[in-house]
Coordinates of C-alpha atoms in Angstrom, one line a residue:
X1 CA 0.0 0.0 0.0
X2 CA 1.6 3.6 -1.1
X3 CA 2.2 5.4 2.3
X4 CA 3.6 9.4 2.6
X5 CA 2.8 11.6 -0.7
X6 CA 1.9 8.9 -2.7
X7 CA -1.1 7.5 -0.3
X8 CA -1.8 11.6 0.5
X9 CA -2.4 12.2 -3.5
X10 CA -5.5 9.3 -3.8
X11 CA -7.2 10.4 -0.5
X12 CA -10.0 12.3 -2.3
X13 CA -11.1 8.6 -3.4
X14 CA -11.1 7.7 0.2
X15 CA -14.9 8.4 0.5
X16 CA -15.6 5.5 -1.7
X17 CA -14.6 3.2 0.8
X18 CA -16.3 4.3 4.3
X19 CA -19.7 3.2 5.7
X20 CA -21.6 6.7 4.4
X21 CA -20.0 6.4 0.6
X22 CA -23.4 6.5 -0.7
X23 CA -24.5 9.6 1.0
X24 CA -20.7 11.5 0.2
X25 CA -21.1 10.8 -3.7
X26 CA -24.6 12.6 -3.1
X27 CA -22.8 15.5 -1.7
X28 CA -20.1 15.4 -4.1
X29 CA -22.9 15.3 -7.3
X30 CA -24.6 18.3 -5.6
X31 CA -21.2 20.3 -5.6
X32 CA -20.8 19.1 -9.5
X33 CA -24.7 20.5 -10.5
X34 CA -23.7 23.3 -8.6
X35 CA -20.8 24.4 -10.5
X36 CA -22.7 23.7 -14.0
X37 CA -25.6 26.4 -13.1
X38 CA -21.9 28.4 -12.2
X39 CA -22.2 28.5 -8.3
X40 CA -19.2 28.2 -6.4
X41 CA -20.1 28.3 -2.7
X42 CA -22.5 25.9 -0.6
X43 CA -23.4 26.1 2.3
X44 CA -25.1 23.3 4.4
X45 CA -28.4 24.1 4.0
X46 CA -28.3 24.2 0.1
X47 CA -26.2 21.0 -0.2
X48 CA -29.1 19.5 2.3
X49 CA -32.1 21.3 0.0
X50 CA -30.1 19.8 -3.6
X51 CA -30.3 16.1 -2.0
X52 CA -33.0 14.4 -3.4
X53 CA -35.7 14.0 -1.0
X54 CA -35.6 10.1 -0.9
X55 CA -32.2 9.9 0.1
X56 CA -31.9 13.1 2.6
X57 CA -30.9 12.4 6.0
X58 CA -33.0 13.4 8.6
X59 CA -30.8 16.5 9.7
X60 CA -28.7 19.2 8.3
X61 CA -26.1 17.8 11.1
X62 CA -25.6 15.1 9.4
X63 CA -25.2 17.0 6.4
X64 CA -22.5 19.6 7.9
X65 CA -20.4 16.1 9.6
X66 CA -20.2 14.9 5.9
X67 CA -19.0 17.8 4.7
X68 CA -16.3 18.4 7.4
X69 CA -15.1 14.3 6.4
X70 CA -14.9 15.6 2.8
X71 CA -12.6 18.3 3.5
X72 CA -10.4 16.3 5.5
X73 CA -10.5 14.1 2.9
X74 CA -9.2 17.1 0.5
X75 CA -12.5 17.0 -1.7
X76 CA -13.8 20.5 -0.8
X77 CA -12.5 23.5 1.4
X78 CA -14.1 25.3 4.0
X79 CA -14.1 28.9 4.1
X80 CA -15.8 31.1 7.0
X81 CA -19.4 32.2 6.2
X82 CA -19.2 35.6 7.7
X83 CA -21.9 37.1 5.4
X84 CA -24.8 36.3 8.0
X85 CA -22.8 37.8 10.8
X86 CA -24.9 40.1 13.1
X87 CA -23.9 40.2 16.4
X88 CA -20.3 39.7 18.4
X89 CA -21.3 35.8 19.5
X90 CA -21.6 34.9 15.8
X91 CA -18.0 35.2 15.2
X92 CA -17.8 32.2 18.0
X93 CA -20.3 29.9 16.1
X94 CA -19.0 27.3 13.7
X95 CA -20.1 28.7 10.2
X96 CA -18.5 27.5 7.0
X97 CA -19.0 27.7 3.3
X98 CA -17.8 24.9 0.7
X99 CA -17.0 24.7 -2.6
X100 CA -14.9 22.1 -4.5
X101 CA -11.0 21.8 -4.7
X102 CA -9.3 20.9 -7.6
X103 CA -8.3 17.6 -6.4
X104 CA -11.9 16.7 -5.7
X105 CA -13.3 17.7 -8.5
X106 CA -10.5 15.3 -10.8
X107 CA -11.5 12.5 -8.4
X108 CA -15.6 13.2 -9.4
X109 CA -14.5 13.5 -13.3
X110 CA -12.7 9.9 -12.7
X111 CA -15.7 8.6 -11.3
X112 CA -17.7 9.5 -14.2
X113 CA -15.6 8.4 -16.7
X114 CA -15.7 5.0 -15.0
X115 CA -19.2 4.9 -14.7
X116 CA -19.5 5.4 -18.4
X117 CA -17.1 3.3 -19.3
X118 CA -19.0 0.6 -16.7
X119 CA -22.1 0.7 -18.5
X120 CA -20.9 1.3 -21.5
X121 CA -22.1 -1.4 -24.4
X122 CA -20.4 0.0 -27.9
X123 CA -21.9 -0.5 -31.3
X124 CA -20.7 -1.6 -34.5
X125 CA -21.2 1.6 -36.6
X126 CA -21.5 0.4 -40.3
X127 CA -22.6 4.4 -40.8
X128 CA -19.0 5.2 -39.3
X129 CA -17.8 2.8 -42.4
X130 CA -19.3 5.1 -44.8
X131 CA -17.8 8.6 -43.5
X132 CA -14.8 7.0 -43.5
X133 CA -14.8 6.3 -47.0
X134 CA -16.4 9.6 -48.1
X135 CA -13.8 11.3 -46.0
X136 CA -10.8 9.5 -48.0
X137 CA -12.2 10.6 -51.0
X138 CA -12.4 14.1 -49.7
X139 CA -9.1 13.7 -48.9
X140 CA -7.8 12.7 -52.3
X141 CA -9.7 15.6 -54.0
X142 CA -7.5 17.4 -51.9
X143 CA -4.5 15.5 -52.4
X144 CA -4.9 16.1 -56.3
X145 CA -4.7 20.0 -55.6
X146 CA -1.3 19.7 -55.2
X147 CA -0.5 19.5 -58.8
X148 CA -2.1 23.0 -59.1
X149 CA -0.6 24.2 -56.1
X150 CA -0.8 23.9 -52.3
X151 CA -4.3 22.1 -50.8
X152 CA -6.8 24.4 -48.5
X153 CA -5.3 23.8 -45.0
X154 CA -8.9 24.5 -43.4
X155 CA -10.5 21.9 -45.4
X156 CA -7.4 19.6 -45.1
X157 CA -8.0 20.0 -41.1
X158 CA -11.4 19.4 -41.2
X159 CA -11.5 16.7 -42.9
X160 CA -8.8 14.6 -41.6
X161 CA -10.2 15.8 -38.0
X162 CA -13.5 14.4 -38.9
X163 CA -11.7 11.2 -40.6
X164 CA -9.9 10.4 -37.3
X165 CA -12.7 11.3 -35.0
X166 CA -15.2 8.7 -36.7
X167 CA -12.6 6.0 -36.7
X168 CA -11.9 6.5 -33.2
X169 CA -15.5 6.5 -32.4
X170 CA -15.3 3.1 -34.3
X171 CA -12.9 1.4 -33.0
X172 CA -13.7 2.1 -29.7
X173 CA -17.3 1.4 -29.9
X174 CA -16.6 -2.2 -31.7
X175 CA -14.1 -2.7 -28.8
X176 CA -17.0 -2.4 -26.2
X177 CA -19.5 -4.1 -27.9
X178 CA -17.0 -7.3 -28.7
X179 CA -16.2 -7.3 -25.3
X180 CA -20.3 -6.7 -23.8
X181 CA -21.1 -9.4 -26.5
X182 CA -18.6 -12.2 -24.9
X183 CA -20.3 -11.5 -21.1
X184 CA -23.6 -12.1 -23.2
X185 CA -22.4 -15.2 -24.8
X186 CA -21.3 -16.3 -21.4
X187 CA -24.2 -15.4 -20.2
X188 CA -23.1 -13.4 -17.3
X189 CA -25.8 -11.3 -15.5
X190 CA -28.1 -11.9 -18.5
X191 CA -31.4 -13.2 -17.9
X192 CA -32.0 -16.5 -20.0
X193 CA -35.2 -15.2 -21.3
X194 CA -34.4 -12.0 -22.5
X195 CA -31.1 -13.5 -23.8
X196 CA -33.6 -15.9 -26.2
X197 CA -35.8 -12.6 -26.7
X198 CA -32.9 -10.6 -28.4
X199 CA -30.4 -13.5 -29.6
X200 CA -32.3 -12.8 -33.2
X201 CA -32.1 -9.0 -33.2
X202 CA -28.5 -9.6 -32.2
X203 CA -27.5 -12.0 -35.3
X204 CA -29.2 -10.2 -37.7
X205 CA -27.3 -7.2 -36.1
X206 CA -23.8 -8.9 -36.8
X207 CA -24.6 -10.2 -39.9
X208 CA -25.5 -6.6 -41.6
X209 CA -22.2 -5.1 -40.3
X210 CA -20.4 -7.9 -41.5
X211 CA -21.7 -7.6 -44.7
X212 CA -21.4 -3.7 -44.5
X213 CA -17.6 -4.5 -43.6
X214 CA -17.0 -6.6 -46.4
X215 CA -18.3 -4.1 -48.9
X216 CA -16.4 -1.2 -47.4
X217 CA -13.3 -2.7 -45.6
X218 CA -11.5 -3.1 -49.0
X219 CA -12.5 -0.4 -50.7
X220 CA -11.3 1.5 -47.3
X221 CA -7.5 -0.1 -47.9
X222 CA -7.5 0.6 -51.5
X223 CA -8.4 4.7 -50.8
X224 CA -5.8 4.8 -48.1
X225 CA -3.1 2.5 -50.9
X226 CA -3.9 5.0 -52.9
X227 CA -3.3 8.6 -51.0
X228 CA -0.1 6.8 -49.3
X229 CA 1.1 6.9 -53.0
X230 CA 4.0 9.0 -53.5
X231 CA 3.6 10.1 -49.9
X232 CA 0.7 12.4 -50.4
X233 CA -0.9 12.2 -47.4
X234 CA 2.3 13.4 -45.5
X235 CA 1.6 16.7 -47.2
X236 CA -2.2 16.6 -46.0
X237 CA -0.9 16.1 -42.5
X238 CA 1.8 18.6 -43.0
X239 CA -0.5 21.1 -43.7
X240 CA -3.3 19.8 -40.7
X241 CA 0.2 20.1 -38.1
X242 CA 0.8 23.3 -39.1
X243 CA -2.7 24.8 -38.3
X244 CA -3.0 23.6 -35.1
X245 CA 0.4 25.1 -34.5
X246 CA -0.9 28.7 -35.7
X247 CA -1.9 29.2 -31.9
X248 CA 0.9 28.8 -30.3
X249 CA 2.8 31.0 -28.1
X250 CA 5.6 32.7 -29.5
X251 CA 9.0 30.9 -29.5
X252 CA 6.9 27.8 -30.0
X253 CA 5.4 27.3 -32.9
X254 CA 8.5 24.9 -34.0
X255 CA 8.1 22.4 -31.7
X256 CA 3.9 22.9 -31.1
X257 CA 4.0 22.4 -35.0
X258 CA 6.4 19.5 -34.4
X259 CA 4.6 17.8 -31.9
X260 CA 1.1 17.8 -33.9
X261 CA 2.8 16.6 -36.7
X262 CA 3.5 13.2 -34.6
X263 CA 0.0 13.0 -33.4
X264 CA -1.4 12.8 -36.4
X265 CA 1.4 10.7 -38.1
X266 CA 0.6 8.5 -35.5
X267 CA -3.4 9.1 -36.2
X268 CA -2.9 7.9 -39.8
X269 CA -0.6 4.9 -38.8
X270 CA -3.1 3.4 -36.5
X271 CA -6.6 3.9 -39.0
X272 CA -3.9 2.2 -41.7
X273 CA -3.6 -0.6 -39.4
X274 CA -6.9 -0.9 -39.0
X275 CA -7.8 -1.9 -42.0
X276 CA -4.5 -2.4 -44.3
X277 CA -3.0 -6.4 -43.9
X278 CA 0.9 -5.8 -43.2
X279 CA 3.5 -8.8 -43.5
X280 CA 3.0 -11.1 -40.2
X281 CA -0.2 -9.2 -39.1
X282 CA -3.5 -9.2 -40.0
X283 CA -5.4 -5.7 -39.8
X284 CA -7.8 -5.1 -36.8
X285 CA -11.1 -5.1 -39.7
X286 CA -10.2 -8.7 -40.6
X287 CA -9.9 -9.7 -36.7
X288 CA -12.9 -7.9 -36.4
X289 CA -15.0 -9.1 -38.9
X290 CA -13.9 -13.0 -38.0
X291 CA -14.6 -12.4 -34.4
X292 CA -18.1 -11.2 -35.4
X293 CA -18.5 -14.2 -37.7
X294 CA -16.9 -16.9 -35.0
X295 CA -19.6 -15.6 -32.6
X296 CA -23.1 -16.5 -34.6
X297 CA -22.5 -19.8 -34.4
X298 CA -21.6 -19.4 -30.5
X299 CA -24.8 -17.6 -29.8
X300 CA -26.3 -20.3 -31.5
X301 CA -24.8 -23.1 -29.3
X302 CA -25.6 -21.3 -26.0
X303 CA -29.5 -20.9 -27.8
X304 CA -29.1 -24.9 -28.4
X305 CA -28.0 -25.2 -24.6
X306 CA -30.8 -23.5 -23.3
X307 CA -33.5 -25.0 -25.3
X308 CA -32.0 -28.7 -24.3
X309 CA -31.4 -27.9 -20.8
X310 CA -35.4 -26.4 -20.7
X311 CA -36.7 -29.5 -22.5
X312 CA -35.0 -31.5 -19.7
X313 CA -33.3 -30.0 -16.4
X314 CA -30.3 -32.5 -15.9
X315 CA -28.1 -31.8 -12.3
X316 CA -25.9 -33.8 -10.5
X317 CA -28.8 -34.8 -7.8
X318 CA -30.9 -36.1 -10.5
X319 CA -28.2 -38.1 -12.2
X320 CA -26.8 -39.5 -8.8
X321 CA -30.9 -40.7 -7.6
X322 CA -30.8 -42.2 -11.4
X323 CA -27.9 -43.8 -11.1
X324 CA -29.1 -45.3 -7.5
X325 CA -32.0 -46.8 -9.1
X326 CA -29.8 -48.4 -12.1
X327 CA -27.9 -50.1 -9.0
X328 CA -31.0 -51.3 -7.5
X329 CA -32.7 -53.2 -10.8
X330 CA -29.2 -54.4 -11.3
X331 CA -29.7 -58.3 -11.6
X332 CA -26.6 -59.2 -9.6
X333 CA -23.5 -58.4 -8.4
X334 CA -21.2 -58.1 -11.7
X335 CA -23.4 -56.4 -13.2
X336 CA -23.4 -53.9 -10.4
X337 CA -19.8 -54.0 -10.6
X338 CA -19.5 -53.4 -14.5
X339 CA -21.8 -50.1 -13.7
X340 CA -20.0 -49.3 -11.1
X341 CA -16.6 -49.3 -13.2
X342 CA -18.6 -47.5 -16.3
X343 CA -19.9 -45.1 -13.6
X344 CA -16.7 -44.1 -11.8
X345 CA -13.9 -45.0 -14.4
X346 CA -12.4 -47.5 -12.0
X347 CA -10.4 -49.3 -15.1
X348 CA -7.4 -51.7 -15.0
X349 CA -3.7 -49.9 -14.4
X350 CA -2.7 -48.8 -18.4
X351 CA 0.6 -50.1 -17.3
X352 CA -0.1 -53.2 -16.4
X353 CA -0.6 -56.3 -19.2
X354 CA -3.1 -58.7 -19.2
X355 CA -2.9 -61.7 -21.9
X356 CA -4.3 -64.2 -23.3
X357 CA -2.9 -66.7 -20.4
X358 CA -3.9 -64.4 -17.7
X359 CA -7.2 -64.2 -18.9
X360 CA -7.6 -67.8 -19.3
X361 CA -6.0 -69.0 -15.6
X362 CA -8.7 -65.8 -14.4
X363 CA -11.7 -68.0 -16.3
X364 CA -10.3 -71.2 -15.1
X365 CA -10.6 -70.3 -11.1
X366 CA -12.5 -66.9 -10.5
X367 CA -11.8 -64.6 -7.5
X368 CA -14.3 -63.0 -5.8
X369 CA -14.6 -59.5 -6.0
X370 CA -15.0 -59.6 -1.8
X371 CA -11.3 -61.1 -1.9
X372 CA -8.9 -59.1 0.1
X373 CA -5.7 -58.5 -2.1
X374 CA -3.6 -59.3 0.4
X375 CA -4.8 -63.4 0.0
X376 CA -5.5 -62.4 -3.6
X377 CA -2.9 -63.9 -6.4
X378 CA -0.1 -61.7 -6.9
X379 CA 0.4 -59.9 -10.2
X380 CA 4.2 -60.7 -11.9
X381 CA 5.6 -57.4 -13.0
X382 CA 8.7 -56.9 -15.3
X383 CA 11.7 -56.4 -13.4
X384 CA 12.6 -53.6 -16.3
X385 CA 9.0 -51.9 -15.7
X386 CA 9.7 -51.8 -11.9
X387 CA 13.5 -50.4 -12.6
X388 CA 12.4 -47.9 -15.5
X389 CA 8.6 -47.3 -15.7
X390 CA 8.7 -48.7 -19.2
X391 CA 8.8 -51.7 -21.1
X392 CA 10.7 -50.0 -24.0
X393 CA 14.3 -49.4 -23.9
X394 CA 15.8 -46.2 -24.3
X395 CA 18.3 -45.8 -27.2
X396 CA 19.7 -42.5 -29.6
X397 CA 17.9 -39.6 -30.2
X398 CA 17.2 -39.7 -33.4
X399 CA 18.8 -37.6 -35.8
X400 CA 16.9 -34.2 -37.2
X401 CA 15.9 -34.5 -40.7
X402 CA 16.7 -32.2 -43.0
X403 CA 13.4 -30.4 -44.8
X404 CA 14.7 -27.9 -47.0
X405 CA 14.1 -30.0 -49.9
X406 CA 9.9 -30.1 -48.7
X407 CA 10.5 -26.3 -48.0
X408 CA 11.4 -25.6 -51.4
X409 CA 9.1 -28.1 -52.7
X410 CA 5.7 -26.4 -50.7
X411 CA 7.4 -22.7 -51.6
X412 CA 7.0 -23.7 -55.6
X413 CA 3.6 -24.7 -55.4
X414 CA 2.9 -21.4 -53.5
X415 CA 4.3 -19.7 -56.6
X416 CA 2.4 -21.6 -59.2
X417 CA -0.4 -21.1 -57.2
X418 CA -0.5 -17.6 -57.1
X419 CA 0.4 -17.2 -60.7
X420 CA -2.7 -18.9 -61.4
X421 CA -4.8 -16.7 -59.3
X422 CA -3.3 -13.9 -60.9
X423 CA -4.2 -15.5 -64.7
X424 CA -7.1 -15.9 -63.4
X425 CA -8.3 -12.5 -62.0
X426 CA -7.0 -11.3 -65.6
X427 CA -8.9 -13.8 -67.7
X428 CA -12.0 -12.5 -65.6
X429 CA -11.6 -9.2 -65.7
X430 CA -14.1 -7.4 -67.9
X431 CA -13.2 -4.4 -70.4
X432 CA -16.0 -2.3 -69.3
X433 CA -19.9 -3.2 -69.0
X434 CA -21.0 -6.9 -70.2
X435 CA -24.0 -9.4 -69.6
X436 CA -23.1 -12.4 -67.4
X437 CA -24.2 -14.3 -71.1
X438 CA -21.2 -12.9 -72.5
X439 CA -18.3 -14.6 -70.1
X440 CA -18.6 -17.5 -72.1
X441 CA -16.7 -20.7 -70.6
X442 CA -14.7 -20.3 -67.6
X443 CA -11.6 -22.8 -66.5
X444 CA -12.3 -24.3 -62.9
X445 CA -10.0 -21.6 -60.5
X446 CA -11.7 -18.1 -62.6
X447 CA -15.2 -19.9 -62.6
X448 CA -14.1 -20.1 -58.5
X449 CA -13.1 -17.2 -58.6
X450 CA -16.2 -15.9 -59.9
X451 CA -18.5 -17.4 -57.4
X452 CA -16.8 -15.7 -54.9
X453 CA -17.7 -12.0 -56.0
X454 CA -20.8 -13.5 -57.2
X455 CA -21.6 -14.0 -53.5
X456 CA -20.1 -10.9 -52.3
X457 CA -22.5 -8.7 -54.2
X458 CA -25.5 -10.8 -53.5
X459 CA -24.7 -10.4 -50.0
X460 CA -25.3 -6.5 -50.6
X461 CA -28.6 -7.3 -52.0
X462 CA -31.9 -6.0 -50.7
X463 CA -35.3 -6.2 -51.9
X464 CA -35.7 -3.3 -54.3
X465 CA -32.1 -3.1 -55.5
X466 CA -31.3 -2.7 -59.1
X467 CA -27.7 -2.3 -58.7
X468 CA -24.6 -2.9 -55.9
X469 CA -21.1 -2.6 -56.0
X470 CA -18.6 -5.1 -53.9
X471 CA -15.4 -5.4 -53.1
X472 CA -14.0 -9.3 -52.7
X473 CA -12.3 -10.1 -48.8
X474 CA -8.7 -9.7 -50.1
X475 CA -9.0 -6.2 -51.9
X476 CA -7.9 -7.5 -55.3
X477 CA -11.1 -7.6 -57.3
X478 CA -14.7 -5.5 -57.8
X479 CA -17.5 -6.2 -59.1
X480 CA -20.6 -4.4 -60.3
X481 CA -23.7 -6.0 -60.9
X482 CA -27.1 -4.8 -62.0
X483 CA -30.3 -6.6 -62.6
X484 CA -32.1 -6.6 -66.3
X485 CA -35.7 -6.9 -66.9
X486 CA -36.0 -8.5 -69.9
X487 CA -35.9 -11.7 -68.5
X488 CA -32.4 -13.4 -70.1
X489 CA -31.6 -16.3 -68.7
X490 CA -27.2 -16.2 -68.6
X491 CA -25.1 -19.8 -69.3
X492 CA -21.6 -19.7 -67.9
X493 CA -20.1 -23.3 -69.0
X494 CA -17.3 -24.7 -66.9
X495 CA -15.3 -28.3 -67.1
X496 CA -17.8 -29.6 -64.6
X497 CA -21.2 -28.3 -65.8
X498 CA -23.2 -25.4 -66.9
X499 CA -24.2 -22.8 -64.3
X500 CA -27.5 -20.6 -65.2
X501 CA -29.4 -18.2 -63.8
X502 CA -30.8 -14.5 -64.6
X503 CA -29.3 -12.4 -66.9
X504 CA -27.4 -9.4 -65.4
X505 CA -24.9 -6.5 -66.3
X506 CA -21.5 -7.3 -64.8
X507 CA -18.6 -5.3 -64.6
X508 CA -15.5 -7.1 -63.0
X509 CA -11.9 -5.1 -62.1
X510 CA -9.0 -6.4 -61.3
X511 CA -8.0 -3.9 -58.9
X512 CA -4.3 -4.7 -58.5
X513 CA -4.0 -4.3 -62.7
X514 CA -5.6 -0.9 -62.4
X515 CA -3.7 0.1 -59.1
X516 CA -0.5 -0.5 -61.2
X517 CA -1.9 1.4 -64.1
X518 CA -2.0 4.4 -61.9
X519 CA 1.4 4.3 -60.7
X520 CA 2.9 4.0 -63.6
X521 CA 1.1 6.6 -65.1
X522 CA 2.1 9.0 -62.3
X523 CA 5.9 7.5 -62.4
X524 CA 5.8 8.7 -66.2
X525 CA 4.2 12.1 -66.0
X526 CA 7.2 12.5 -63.5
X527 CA 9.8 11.9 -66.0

C-alpha cells in the first residue's frame, strides 16, 4: 500500500470506501450540478435542499459532519461564512461555506468516466464505415490539388479531424460491444429469457455489419493505398500540423507544430492498421470481422443449450438418484460391478498387461470380488518396468531430418499457385460493361473465382435493388452487378457443368491491374 505523498495524492477517493459512501457521492454530485448552473459556494443548507428527498438524511447535522469528512479528505474546502454575521457571538459559532478543490473535482470526473465506461455497451457503426470512405475521397480531391498548387489547410484539417474522429468512435465502440457481447455469450448477468428474446435481433445485427464491412473494408484499404502513393498524405498532415500550431505561443510554434505533426502521423498509422493487412499481421477489420462471424455460431450453441437444458433439467442430484435406481434393478452383483466401473472410471492400471494366459488362468478359477488383495494372487511385474517405468528401452535420439528440400518443394507450389490466381483475375476481368451471357466458358479456378464475388455482391442485396457494387475479402477484385428486366436467362459453362441463372450486367476489375496502371502513369508524368 503507497504510504507518505503517494497514499496523500488518492485520499480524495477515500470516500468510496467508508460506511456513508453513498450519501458522500450525493454530496459530491450536488457540488458538481452546482458548478454547471456556475455556483461556487454551498453552504449546508443548500447542499441539504439539492439532495434528493428520498435519500436526505434526517438533519442538516448530518449533512455539515459529511462535509467536514470531505474536506479532511481534501475533496472541498471550508471557508468562513461571515456574510450572516450580526452580532459579536456569531464570530464564536462554527459557520463554514464549501465549494470544490481541484483535487476533488479530478477524483468526481474519474468517477464519471468509470461509470461510463461501466455501463458502456459499444456498437458496431457500419454508418462510421461510410464517413470514412467519403472522407478519403475528400481527402484525395484534396490530395490532387497539389498539382495546381498547395491544398486548403482548413478543409485539409477538417477533414482529416472528422476522418480520425469517426474512426476513433469506431474502434472504440466495436471494442466495447466485442467485449459486452462475450459477457452475453457467457451469459453473465443476462437473464436466460431476454437473452432468447434478443439473440435474433443480435444475429441479424452482426450479420448486416459484416456484410457492411466486407463491402467497405477493402474499398477502405485501396483509398488509403492510394493517397499513401508518393507520400501524399504526408503533405495533408503537414499542412493539418501546421494549423493547429498557428496558436501557439511565440518561441513555439517549432516544436507545437512539431509535436502535432507526430500526433497525427501517428493518427494515420493506426486507422492504416486498421484496415491495411501488413506482413506477419492481420489488420484489426479482418480480426474484427472474423470475431463477429466466429460468434453466430456461439450464440447459436448457448441458444441450443438452453433449449436442451429447458426440455430436460439434468443436475448432478438427479443423475446421482438415477444412477441409484440403475444399482437397485441391477440383476446381480457383476453387473453392479461393470456399472459401477462404467460409472466411476475404475479401469485396470494402463501399465499393467493382461494376456491371453492371464485371462484364461482368471476364467479357469475366479476370485471373488469380496477377496482381500492381500490373499488375492499376486500380479508378476517386469523387473525392467519396476526399474524404469517402461517396457521399451531407451536408445539415440534420433537424428533431425533435413526439410529444406519439402520447404522448397511447398514454396513452388505457392508460386504456381499464385500465378494462377493472378491468370485468373486477368482472364475475368471485364473491359467495361457486359452481360453475365457474355463470359462464355470459364476454367475451374476463374469460374471459383467468380463465385466468390458473385456471392459478395449478392450479400449486398436488398429487396428493391437494381444495382450494388462489392469489393471481394482480399481487396484485389470489384464487381458491379445490376439486374435486367428482360428476363435473359445467362449460361456460364465450366469443365464440370453449366451454371445458369438471370441475366445481369457485370462489370469485374482487377483492382491490383488498375492500381499498377495508376502508378505507372504517375511514375511517367514525372519523368
Amino acid at each position: 500500500m503507497p504510504s507518505g505523498p503517494a497514499r496523500a495524492a488518492y485520499t480524495p477517493f477515500a470516500h468510496l470506501t467508508v460506511p456513508n459512501a453513498a450519501l458522500y457521492r450525493l454530496v459530491m454530485g450536488a457540488f458538481l450540478a452546482a458548478k454547471e448552473r456556475f455556483a461556487v459556494h454551498l453552504r449546508p443548507e443548500d447542499v441539504f435542499a439539492a439532495l434528493p428527498p428520498e435519500q436526505r438524511p434526517a438533519d442538516v447535522d448530518t449533512v455539515v459532519k459529511a462535509l467536514d469528512s470531505l474536506v479532511d479528505w481534501g475533496n472541498l474546502r471550508a471557508d468562513p461564512d461571515t456574510s450572516r454575521v450580526t452580532a459579536v457571538e456569531d464570530f464564536y459559532r462554527k459557520r463554514f461555506i464549501y465549494q470544490l478543490t481541484q483535487a476533488g473535482e479530478a477524483a468526481e470526473q474519474a468517477l464519471s468516466a468509470y461509470d461510463e465506461a461501466l455501463g458502456r455497451r459499444g456498437a458496431l457503426q457500419a454508418v462510421a464505415l461510410h464517413d470514412i470512405v467519403t472522407q478519403l475521397r475528400a481527402l484525395l480531391v484534396l490530395a490532387a490539388e497539389q498539382e495546381e498548387g498547395e491544398p486548403d489547410a482548413a478543409k485539409t484539417h477538417l477533414a482529416l479531424s472528422t476522418l480520425t474522429s469517426r474512426f476513433e468512435a469506431l474502434a472504440e465502440n466495436a471494442r466495447a460491444f466485442m467485449g459486452s457481447l462475450q459477457r452475453t455469450i457467457d451469459l453473465h448477468g443476462v437473464e436466460v429469457d431476454v437473452f432468447l428474446a434478443y439473440k435474433d435481433r443480435l444475429i441479424q445485427y452482426l450479420e448486416r455489419f459484416i456484410q457492411d464491412l466486407i463491402t467497405l473494408g477493402g474499398r477502405i484499404a485501396l483509398l488509403i493505398g492510394e493517397l499513401e502513393e508518393q507520400d501524399r498524405v504526408d503533405v495533408l498532415l503537414r499542412l493539418a500540423a501546421a494549423r493547429e500550431a498557428a496558436d501557439a505561443a511565440p518561441g513555439e510554434v517549432e516544436s507545437a507544430e512539431a509535436r502535432a505533426y507526430e500526433r497525427w502521423v501517428g493518427r494515420w498509422s493506426g486507422l492504416a492498421a486498421w484496415f491495411v493487412s501488413a506482413e506477419g499481421r492481420e489488420s484489426q477489420a479482418r480480426l474484427l470481422r472474423g470475431r463477429a462471424l466466429g460468434a453466430i455460431p456461439q450464440l447459436l450453441a448457448v441458444v441450443r443449450q438452453l433449449n436442451e437444458r429447458r426440455a430436460g433439467r439434468s443436475d448432478r442430484s438427479a443423475d446421482f438418484r438415477t444412477l441409484a435406481r440403475w444399482f437397485a434393478e441391477a440383476p446381480d452383483d457383476a453387473a453392479r460391478h461393470r456399472l459401477w466401473r462404467a460409472a466411476f472410471g475404475l479401469y485396470p492400471a494402463r501399465h499393467l498387461t493382461v494376456d491371453a494366459d492371464t485371462l484364461d488362468r482368471r476364467s479357469a478359477h475366479p476370485v471373488a470380488a469380496s477377496t482381500p488383495w492381500a490373499e488375492a494372487e499376486p500380479l508378476r511385474i517386469s523387473p525392467q518396468l519396476r526399474r524404469t517405468g517402461s517396457y521399451e528401452r531407451r536408445g539415440r535420439t534420433r537424428r533431425v531430418q533435413d526439410r529444406s528440400e519439402q520447404r522448397k518443394h511447398l514454396a513452388e507450389i505457392a508460386a504456381k499457385q499464385a500465378q494462377e490466381i493472378t491468370a485468373a483475375r486477368a482472364s475475368l476481368a471485364t473491359d467495361g460493361t457486359t452481360r453475365l451471357s457474355a463470359l462464355g466458358e470459364l476454367d475451374p479456378l476463374a469460374f471459383g473465382l467468380f463465385l466468390q464475388l458473385l456471392g459478395d455482391a449478392l450479400a449486398t442485396w436488398r429487396p428493391g435493388t437494381t444495382a450494388t457494387v462489392a469489393t471481394s475479402n482480399d481487396g484485389t477484385m470489384e464487381i458491379r452487378l445490376t439486374a435486367l428486366a428482360d428476363g435473359m436467362r445467362a449460361k456460364i459453362r465450366t469443365p464440370d457443368g453449366t451454371f445458369s441463372g438471370p441475366d445481369h450486367l457485370v462489370e469485374i476489375i482487377d483492382l491490383t491491374r488498375t492500381g499498377r496502371a495508376r502508378a505507372a502513369g504517375t511514375s511517367g508524368g514525372e519523368e
